Short mmCIF file of C-alpha atoms in Angstrom, two decimals:
data_model
loop_
_atom_site.label_atom_id
_atom_site.label_comp_id
_atom_site.label_asym_id
_atom_site.label_seq_id
_atom_site.Cartn_x
_atom_site.Cartn_y
_atom_site.Cartn_z
CA MET A 1 -71.94 47.12 -38.78
CA ILE A 2 -69.89 46.92 -35.59
CA SER A 3 -72.56 44.79 -33.94
CA ASN A 4 -72.50 42.17 -36.69
CA SER A 5 -68.70 42.17 -36.64
CA ILE A 6 -68.54 41.59 -32.89
CA TRP A 7 -71.13 38.83 -32.91
CA SER A 8 -69.30 37.09 -35.74
CA GLN A 9 -66.05 37.37 -33.77
CA MET A 10 -67.81 35.88 -30.74
CA ASP A 11 -68.73 32.87 -32.89
CA ILE A 12 -65.29 31.51 -32.09
CA PHE A 13 -66.73 30.68 -28.65
CA MET A 14 -69.48 28.53 -30.15
CA SER A 15 -67.26 25.43 -30.20
CA ALA A 16 -67.47 23.30 -27.04
CA SER A 17 -64.07 21.67 -27.59
CA PHE A 18 -62.40 25.03 -28.20
CA VAL A 19 -64.02 26.69 -25.16
CA GLN A 20 -63.28 23.75 -22.85
CA LYS A 21 -59.62 23.76 -23.86
CA LYS A 22 -59.31 27.53 -23.36
CA LEU A 23 -61.11 27.45 -20.02
CA LYS A 24 -58.92 24.62 -18.76
CA THR A 25 -55.73 26.43 -19.75
CA HIS A 26 -57.01 29.66 -18.21
CA TYR A 27 -58.10 27.98 -14.96
CA LEU A 28 -54.78 26.17 -14.60
CA LYS A 29 -52.89 29.38 -15.20
CA HIS A 30 -54.80 31.11 -12.39
CA ASN A 31 -54.76 28.12 -10.00
CA TYR A 32 -58.48 27.45 -10.32
CA ASP A 33 -59.94 23.94 -10.36
CA SER A 34 -59.33 22.90 -13.98
CA GLN A 35 -62.13 20.33 -13.79
CA LYS A 36 -64.52 23.27 -13.68
CA SER A 37 -63.73 23.80 -17.35
CA TYR A 38 -65.91 20.81 -18.24
CA GLU A 39 -68.79 22.04 -16.10
CA ASN A 40 -68.58 25.64 -17.31
CA THR A 41 -68.05 25.10 -21.04
CA TYR A 42 -71.70 24.99 -22.00
CA ARG A 43 -72.68 27.53 -19.32
CA PHE A 44 -70.22 29.98 -20.86
CA MET A 45 -71.51 29.31 -24.36
CA TYR A 46 -75.17 29.51 -23.35
CA PHE A 47 -74.67 32.81 -21.53
CA LEU A 48 -73.23 34.29 -24.71
CA GLU A 49 -75.91 32.73 -26.89
CA GLN A 50 -78.77 33.90 -24.66
CA GLY A 51 -77.27 37.37 -24.40
CA LYS A 52 -77.07 37.63 -28.19
CA ALA A 53 -80.71 36.54 -28.48
CA TYR A 54 -81.82 39.43 -26.26
CA TYR A 55 -79.76 41.93 -28.26
CA MET A 56 -81.11 40.65 -31.57
CA LEU A 57 -84.66 40.92 -30.25
CA ALA A 58 -83.99 44.44 -28.94
CA GLU A 59 -82.81 45.50 -32.39
CA GLN A 60 -86.23 44.64 -33.80
CA SER A 61 -88.27 45.99 -30.86
CA PRO A 62 -89.82 49.41 -30.15
CA LEU A 63 -87.92 51.85 -27.97
CA SER A 64 -90.34 51.34 -25.08
CA ILE A 65 -88.98 47.85 -24.29
CA LYS A 66 -85.40 48.19 -25.54
CA PRO A 67 -83.91 49.02 -22.09
CA THR A 68 -85.27 45.82 -20.55
CA LEU A 69 -84.17 43.58 -23.41
CA ILE A 70 -80.70 45.11 -23.68
CA PHE A 71 -80.17 45.01 -19.91
CA TYR A 72 -80.99 41.32 -19.66
CA GLY A 73 -78.88 40.58 -22.71
CA TYR A 74 -76.03 42.47 -21.08
CA ILE A 75 -76.43 40.52 -17.83
CA HIS A 76 -76.04 37.22 -19.69
CA LEU A 77 -72.86 38.43 -21.40
CA ILE A 78 -71.52 39.63 -18.03
CA LYS A 79 -72.14 36.21 -16.49
CA ALA A 80 -69.99 34.61 -19.20
CA CYS A 81 -67.20 37.00 -18.22
CA ILE A 82 -67.62 36.21 -14.52
CA LEU A 83 -67.10 32.49 -15.21
CA LEU A 84 -63.56 33.33 -16.31
CA ALA A 85 -62.75 35.00 -12.99
CA ASP A 86 -65.04 32.96 -10.73
CA PRO A 87 -65.42 29.33 -11.91
CA ASN A 88 -67.78 28.59 -9.00
CA TYR A 89 -70.27 31.36 -9.85
CA PRO A 90 -72.80 31.57 -8.27
CA GLU A 91 -71.65 30.14 -4.95
CA THR A 92 -74.36 31.92 -2.91
CA THR A 93 -77.73 33.49 -3.60
CA SER A 94 -76.37 36.85 -2.43
CA VAL A 95 -74.71 37.40 -5.83
CA LEU A 96 -77.93 36.86 -7.78
CA ALA A 97 -79.51 40.25 -6.99
CA HIS A 98 -78.71 43.21 -9.23
CA GLY A 99 -76.44 44.79 -6.61
CA VAL A 100 -77.60 48.36 -7.19
CA THR A 101 -80.67 50.35 -6.31
CA ALA A 102 -82.36 53.46 -7.68
CA ARG A 103 -83.74 56.09 -5.36
CA LYS A 104 -87.48 56.43 -4.84
CA ARG A 105 -88.83 58.50 -7.67
CA LYS A 106 -90.74 61.72 -7.30
CA LYS A 107 -93.72 61.89 -9.58
CA GLN A 108 -93.51 65.65 -9.95
CA ASN A 109 -90.62 67.31 -11.77
CA TYR A 110 -88.69 64.05 -12.09
CA SER A 111 -85.39 64.41 -13.98
CA PHE A 112 -83.65 61.39 -15.42
CA LEU A 113 -80.31 63.18 -15.59
CA LYS A 114 -80.47 64.03 -11.88
CA ASP A 115 -81.63 60.54 -10.92
CA GLU A 116 -79.07 58.61 -8.87
CA ILE A 117 -78.14 54.99 -8.52
CA LYS A 118 -76.55 53.52 -5.39
CA ILE A 119 -74.24 50.51 -5.18
CA GLN A 120 -75.21 47.85 -2.66
CA LYS A 121 -73.01 45.50 -0.64
CA ASN A 122 -74.13 42.29 -2.35
CA GLY A 123 -75.33 41.35 -5.79
CA LEU A 124 -74.14 41.06 -9.37
CA PHE A 125 -72.65 44.54 -9.68
CA PRO A 126 -70.28 44.42 -6.68
CA HIS A 127 -69.46 40.79 -7.52
CA MET A 128 -68.54 41.55 -11.13
CA SER A 129 -66.62 44.64 -10.02
CA MET A 130 -64.50 42.58 -7.63
CA LYS A 131 -64.04 39.44 -9.73
CA MET A 132 -63.59 41.05 -13.14
CA PHE A 133 -61.80 44.28 -12.19
CA HIS A 134 -60.54 43.74 -8.60
CA MET A 135 -62.58 46.72 -7.40
CA LYS A 136 -63.69 46.46 -3.77
CA HIS A 137 -65.52 48.58 -1.22
CA LEU A 138 -67.90 50.26 -3.68
CA GLU A 139 -70.88 49.89 -1.34
CA GLY A 140 -72.74 53.14 -0.84
CA GLU A 141 -71.25 55.00 -3.81
CA LYS A 142 -73.85 57.05 -5.68
CA TRP A 143 -73.79 58.26 -9.27
CA SER A 144 -76.20 60.40 -11.21
CA MET A 145 -77.22 59.49 -14.74
CA HIS A 146 -75.66 62.77 -15.84
CA ASP A 147 -72.29 61.73 -14.36
CA LEU A 148 -72.44 58.28 -15.94
CA LEU A 149 -73.47 59.40 -19.43
CA LYS A 150 -70.48 61.76 -19.55
CA GLU A 151 -68.15 58.74 -19.39
CA ILE A 152 -69.20 57.49 -22.84
CA PRO A 153 -67.25 59.19 -25.66
CA GLU A 154 -69.78 58.31 -28.37
CA LEU A 155 -72.28 60.49 -26.48
CA GLU A 156 -69.99 63.52 -26.34
CA PRO A 157 -71.48 65.29 -29.42
CA TYR A 158 -75.00 64.97 -28.01
CA ILE A 159 -74.00 66.23 -24.55
CA SER A 160 -72.05 69.12 -26.09
CA GLU A 161 -75.02 70.21 -28.19
CA LEU A 162 -77.92 69.48 -25.84
CA ILE A 163 -76.42 70.41 -22.46
CA GLU A 164 -73.59 72.65 -23.69
CA GLU A 165 -70.91 70.79 -21.76
CA GLN A 166 -67.63 69.33 -22.95
CA PRO A 167 -67.34 66.13 -20.91
CA LEU A 168 -64.43 64.57 -22.82
CA ILE A 169 -61.49 65.54 -25.03
CA LYS A 170 -60.32 63.49 -28.00
CA LEU A 171 -56.63 62.49 -27.95
CA ASN A 172 -54.12 61.45 -30.59
CA ASN A 173 -51.95 58.44 -29.81
CA THR A 174 -49.68 55.71 -31.08
CA GLU A 175 -49.03 52.35 -29.41
CA ASN A 176 -46.88 53.96 -26.71
CA THR A 177 -47.53 57.71 -26.89
CA VAL A 178 -50.46 60.02 -26.26
CA ILE A 179 -50.75 63.75 -26.99
CA VAL A 180 -52.21 65.75 -24.10
CA PRO A 181 -53.43 69.26 -25.00
CA GLU A 182 -52.69 72.09 -22.59
CA GLN A 183 -56.45 72.58 -22.40
CA LEU A 184 -56.69 69.41 -20.31
CA LEU A 185 -54.33 70.84 -17.68
CA ASP A 186 -56.61 73.85 -17.34
CA HIS A 187 -59.63 71.58 -16.83
CA TYR A 188 -57.83 69.48 -14.20
CA HIS A 189 -56.09 72.45 -12.52
CA LEU A 190 -52.93 70.36 -12.50
CA SER A 191 -49.36 70.80 -13.67
CA ILE A 192 -48.15 68.43 -16.36
CA HIS A 193 -46.08 66.65 -13.70
CA ALA A 194 -49.13 66.11 -11.49
CA LEU A 195 -51.24 64.98 -14.46
CA THR A 196 -48.54 62.52 -15.51
CA GLN A 197 -48.48 61.11 -11.98
CA HIS A 198 -52.26 60.80 -12.06
CA ILE A 199 -52.18 58.88 -15.36
CA SER A 200 -49.20 56.71 -14.35
CA GLY A 201 -51.26 55.43 -11.43
CA PHE A 202 -53.34 53.49 -13.97
CA PHE A 203 -50.30 51.93 -15.65
CA LYS A 204 -48.43 49.95 -13.02
CA GLY A 205 -44.97 48.82 -14.08
CA THR A 206 -44.81 51.41 -16.87
CA THR A 207 -42.80 54.62 -16.80
CA ILE A 208 -43.93 57.76 -18.61
CA LYS A 209 -41.66 60.38 -20.16
CA THR A 210 -43.09 63.86 -20.78
CA THR A 211 -42.00 65.97 -23.77
CA PRO A 212 -43.32 69.55 -24.11
CA ALA A 213 -44.40 70.92 -27.50
CA LYS A 214 -46.50 73.80 -28.79
CA ASN A 215 -49.92 73.77 -27.09
CA HIS A 216 -49.52 70.17 -25.95
CA TYR A 217 -47.37 67.56 -24.24
CA GLN A 218 -46.38 64.14 -25.51
CA LEU A 219 -46.51 61.34 -22.96
CA SER A 220 -44.28 58.42 -23.97
CA PHE A 221 -44.87 55.08 -22.24
CA SER A 222 -42.00 52.65 -21.69
CA LYS A 223 -43.96 49.87 -23.44
CA PRO A 224 -46.92 49.67 -25.84
CA VAL A 225 -50.17 50.29 -23.96
CA PHE A 226 -52.65 51.39 -26.64
CA THR A 227 -54.31 49.12 -29.17
CA ASN A 228 -56.98 51.54 -30.46
CA ALA A 229 -59.42 48.69 -29.93
CA ASN A 230 -59.99 48.32 -26.19
CA GLU A 231 -60.25 50.60 -23.18
CA ARG A 232 -57.17 51.69 -21.23
CA LEU A 233 -58.21 53.62 -18.15
CA PRO A 234 -58.28 56.53 -17.56
CA PHE A 235 -58.75 56.75 -21.34
CA ARG A 236 -62.06 55.78 -22.93
CA ILE A 237 -62.21 54.16 -26.35
CA HIS A 238 -64.54 55.45 -29.07
CA ILE A 239 -65.32 52.27 -31.00
CA GLY A 240 -66.40 54.05 -34.18
CA GLU A 241 -63.35 56.33 -34.44
CA LYS A 242 -60.92 53.87 -32.80
CA GLN A 243 -59.53 56.78 -30.79
CA TYR A 244 -59.08 57.49 -27.12
CA TRP A 245 -60.83 60.22 -25.15
CA ILE A 246 -60.38 61.45 -21.58
CA ARG A 247 -62.73 63.23 -19.16
CA THR A 248 -62.30 66.95 -18.78
CA GLU A 249 -62.61 66.65 -15.01
CA LYS A 250 -60.86 64.41 -12.53
CA THR A 251 -63.45 62.03 -11.09
CA THR A 252 -63.59 58.70 -9.29
CA LEU A 253 -65.57 57.38 -12.26
CA GLN A 254 -62.27 57.35 -14.16
CA THR A 255 -61.49 54.18 -12.20
CA TYR A 256 -64.70 52.51 -13.42
CA PRO A 257 -64.30 50.42 -16.57
CA GLU A 258 -66.96 51.40 -19.08
CA LEU A 259 -68.50 47.94 -18.74
CA LEU A 260 -69.64 49.00 -15.25
CA VAL A 261 -70.92 52.37 -16.47
CA HIS A 262 -73.21 50.73 -19.03
CA TYR A 263 -74.54 48.32 -16.40
CA LEU A 264 -75.54 51.17 -14.05
CA ILE A 265 -77.33 53.17 -16.74
CA LEU A 266 -79.05 50.14 -18.24
CA TYR A 267 -80.26 48.97 -14.84
CA ASN A 268 -81.89 52.31 -14.15
CA LEU A 269 -83.46 52.60 -17.60
CA SER A 270 -84.81 49.05 -17.41
CA MET A 271 -86.36 49.79 -14.02
CA ILE A 272 -87.94 52.96 -15.37
CA ALA A 273 -89.30 51.15 -18.44
CA ARG A 274 -90.82 48.43 -16.23
CA TYR A 275 -92.06 50.34 -13.20
CA GLU A 276 -92.34 54.01 -14.19
CA THR A 277 -94.40 53.37 -17.30
CA ASP A 278 -96.30 56.67 -17.20
CA TRP A 279 -93.14 58.80 -17.18
CA TRP A 280 -91.38 56.54 -19.68
CA CYS A 281 -94.20 56.54 -22.22
CA ASP A 282 -94.71 60.30 -21.83
CA LEU A 283 -91.02 60.80 -22.58
CA ILE A 284 -91.16 58.62 -25.69
CA LYS A 285 -94.38 60.12 -27.03
CA THR A 286 -93.91 63.81 -26.22
CA MET A 287 -90.07 64.15 -26.34
CA PRO A 288 -90.28 67.23 -24.11
CA ASN A 289 -86.60 67.98 -23.46
CA GLU A 290 -82.97 66.93 -23.97
CA GLU A 291 -83.43 63.68 -22.03
CA TYR A 292 -85.18 61.87 -24.88
CA PRO A 293 -82.36 62.24 -27.45
CA LEU A 294 -79.74 61.43 -24.81
CA ILE A 295 -81.54 58.26 -23.74
CA SER A 296 -82.36 57.09 -27.27
CA SER A 297 -78.76 57.78 -28.36
CA PHE A 298 -77.39 55.89 -25.37
CA LEU A 299 -79.58 52.87 -26.15
CA ARG A 300 -78.40 52.88 -29.76
CA ILE A 301 -74.76 53.16 -28.66
CA THR A 302 -74.89 50.58 -25.86
CA ALA A 303 -76.53 48.03 -28.18
CA LEU A 304 -73.28 48.16 -30.17
CA LYS A 305 -70.70 48.94 -27.52
CA GLY A 306 -71.85 46.59 -24.75
CA PRO A 307 -71.09 43.42 -26.75
CA TYR A 308 -67.92 45.08 -28.07
CA LEU A 309 -66.58 45.71 -24.56
CA ILE A 310 -67.54 42.18 -23.50
CA TYR A 311 -65.74 40.63 -26.44
CA TYR A 312 -62.52 42.52 -25.72
CA PHE A 313 -62.71 41.70 -22.02
CA ILE A 314 -62.87 37.97 -22.85
CA ARG A 315 -60.25 38.26 -25.58
CA ASP A 316 -57.80 40.08 -23.32
CA LEU A 317 -58.21 37.59 -20.47
CA LEU A 318 -57.53 34.72 -22.85
CA LYS A 319 -55.06 36.66 -24.99
CA GLU A 320 -52.04 34.52 -24.27
CA GLU A 321 -53.88 31.33 -25.17
CA GLU A 322 -55.81 32.69 -28.16
CA GLN A 323 -53.63 35.34 -29.73
CA ARG A 324 -53.03 33.16 -32.78
CA LEU A 325 -56.75 32.66 -33.33
CA ILE A 326 -58.39 35.99 -32.52
#
């Protein structure tokens, strides 16, 4: 299983001497206080260990409490990542809140897919967005669960069947090329030149050459950019197929790493499971519409993909120091 594989790969971080050495090298490289490596070694390890414990418990638990367990497991893994970009975390209490809020629910005719989540000025979400991904000024942005679920390629078959939408298109690629079907240009209402400019905005310092062919275009990058293992925005990685997908519409969510997408959905589901128990239990017991299979499928997928994305975030940050070991 992918989950077992990722947890076994994370075991490399269960050595205090190894972690301290890597943290010190990383902090020195980024002009952080290298002495923080001693203070953060066990914090980093314990965040990962506690996160794994929540995920393992969620695997054995009924669906009704899975969102809460997975969300808190995810938070612990996120905090390990933040220590790499913010050795002083948490400096203030303002970063301890969740950093997002769900709108007040309506008891009648409530729809999970239409439910929205709003990003706040302070808290874990804006802090992780800034420190881990250098994303600022997200305060006030709102996203529906429908919008967010469409960013996850593993959910594409369920959305296609249940809602009759095609949110993403699968792409073929090598290390430095990607095949773009003409169909994508129709979806974006862009010329191939404009689409190439749009994609090149995500790959600073890399030039892209476009070659036309029958029913598609080949985009050739000036250096290897694809590993078929980790995300490369605006392309999403399908961890089962090891292939890249792209949204069929141009959206600001293309700038959101999938790590952030999972956080937003998990937060909302955990809040529903804890505070909207009547609706949540009715959904689980009666399975009245397409929302039940979408939610249950997401929880199954995120239980695998969340730790996967975390592992590759840590690995890529420490890649130069650990490439011989990982």
